[in-house]
Short mmCIF file of C-alpha atoms in Angstrom, two decimals:
data_model
loop_
_atom_site.label_atom_id
_atom_site.label_comp_id
_atom_site.label_asym_id
_atom_site.label_seq_id
_atom_site.Cartn_x
_atom_site.Cartn_y
_atom_site.Cartn_z
CA MET A 1214 0.00 0.00 0.00
CA ALA A 1215 1.31 3.42 -0.95
CA THR A 1216 1.86 6.07 1.68
CA ILE A 1217 -1.15 8.35 2.06
CA THR A 1218 -0.05 11.96 1.73
CA HIS A 1219 -3.44 13.66 1.55
CA VAL A 1220 -7.14 13.03 2.02
CA SER A 1221 -10.30 14.85 0.89
CA THR A 1222 -13.13 15.71 3.25
CA LEU A 1223 -16.45 14.07 2.57
CA ASP A 1224 -18.06 17.46 1.88
CA TYR A 1225 -15.39 18.19 -0.75
CA VAL A 1226 -15.87 14.75 -2.32
CA ALA A 1227 -19.64 15.34 -2.47
CA LYS A 1228 -19.10 18.64 -4.30
CA MET A 1229 -16.52 17.10 -6.61
CA LEU A 1230 -18.85 14.21 -7.53
CA GLY A 1231 -22.06 16.24 -7.52
CA GLU A 1232 -23.53 14.00 -4.83
CA ASP A 1233 -25.63 14.66 -1.76
CA PRO A 1234 -23.24 14.91 1.23
CA GLU A 1235 -25.76 13.11 3.45
CA LEU A 1236 -25.85 10.19 1.01
CA LEU A 1237 -22.07 9.86 1.08
CA GLU A 1238 -22.05 10.10 4.88
CA ALA A 1239 -24.68 7.34 5.05
CA ILE A 1240 -22.57 5.11 2.79
CA VAL A 1241 -19.23 5.62 4.54
CA CYS A 1242 -20.62 5.52 8.09
CA ASN A 1243 -20.25 1.75 7.73
CA ASP A 1244 -16.52 1.35 7.16
CA ASP A 1245 -17.11 -2.09 5.65
CA ASN A 1246 -18.51 -0.41 2.52
CA LEU A 1247 -15.04 0.66 1.35
CA SER A 1248 -11.63 -1.01 1.62
CA TYR A 1249 -9.71 -0.85 4.87
CA GLY A 1250 -7.86 2.46 5.13
CA ALA A 1251 -9.98 4.29 2.54
CA ILE A 1252 -12.04 6.14 5.16
CA ILE A 1253 -10.14 8.45 7.51
CA SER A 1254 -11.50 10.13 10.64
CA VAL A 1255 -9.81 13.45 11.38
CA TYR A 1256 -10.20 14.52 15.00
CA MET A 1257 -10.21 18.28 15.51
CA GLY A 1258 -10.93 18.37 19.21
CA THR A 1259 -12.46 16.40 22.02
CA ASP A 1260 -15.83 15.76 20.37
CA ASP A 1261 -15.24 17.17 16.91
CA SER A 1262 -14.22 15.13 13.89
CA ILE A 1263 -14.71 15.03 10.14
CA THR A 1264 -14.67 12.14 7.71
CA ALA A 1265 -12.25 12.11 4.81
CA LEU A 1266 -11.43 9.71 1.99
CA THR A 1267 -8.19 8.69 0.36
CA ASP A 1268 -7.90 8.84 -3.43
CA ASP A 1269 -8.53 5.08 -3.53
CA GLY A 1270 -11.61 5.58 -1.36
CA ILE A 1271 -12.94 8.22 -3.76
CA ASP A 1272 -12.38 5.88 -6.71
CA GLU A 1273 -14.16 3.03 -4.90
CA LEU A 1274 -17.07 5.29 -4.03
CA LYS A 1275 -17.37 6.54 -7.63
CA ASP A 1276 -17.35 2.96 -8.93
CA MET A 1277 -19.92 1.89 -6.33
CA LEU A 1278 -22.28 4.73 -7.25
CA ARG A 1279 -21.81 4.21 -11.00
CA ASP A 1280 -22.64 0.51 -10.69
CA ALA A 1281 -25.62 1.22 -8.44
CA ARG A 1282 -27.06 3.63 -11.00
CA SER A 1283 -27.05 1.11 -13.85
CA THR A 1284 -30.87 0.93 -13.70
CA PRO A 1285 -33.50 2.71 -11.60
CA GLU A 1286 -34.24 -0.61 -9.89
CA THR A 1287 -30.62 -1.23 -8.88
CA TRP A 1288 -30.36 2.38 -7.68
CA HIS A 1289 -33.42 2.02 -5.46
CA ASP A 1290 -32.18 -1.35 -4.16
CA PHE A 1291 -28.79 0.20 -3.42
CA LEU A 1292 -30.38 3.04 -1.47
CA ASP A 1293 -32.55 0.63 0.51
CA ASP A 1294 -29.52 -1.56 1.33
CA PHE A 1295 -26.92 1.11 2.11
CA VAL A 1296 -28.87 3.99 3.66
CA ASP A 1297 -30.65 3.55 7.00
CA ASP A 1298 -32.39 6.94 6.97
CA ALA A 1299 -35.82 6.43 5.34
CA GLU A 1300 -36.33 10.18 4.87
CA LEU A 1301 -33.00 10.53 3.06
CA VAL A 1302 -33.79 7.52 0.86
CA ALA A 1303 -37.19 8.98 -0.06
CA ARG A 1304 -35.65 12.37 -0.87
CA ILE A 1305 -32.96 10.88 -3.10
CA LYS A 1306 -35.39 8.52 -4.85
CA ALA A 1307 -37.62 11.52 -5.63
CA GLN A 1308 -34.78 13.25 -7.49
CA SER A 1309 -34.40 12.61 -11.18
CA PRO A 1310 -31.91 9.82 -11.89
CA ARG A 1311 -28.64 10.64 -13.58
#
């Protein structure tokens, strides 16, 4: 494994990919969804942290989302399987597919 020299915050990744930040947070909150070491927690104080991804993590996430969007049915199944927040799932399903 190459040395990690930088990471990108989840908010930045969401902007870069044109994705809903809450969707990305819901996906990466389970660290089993991406390879070990792809998700980084950056602690900024006692109770304050942000989530960041390595370049490999961003690539995995892009591939995961691309595959999930292959059909409307697979996209809806993906949302049901990976996102625990029913309100978020309903909001994203209501948006026009890409």
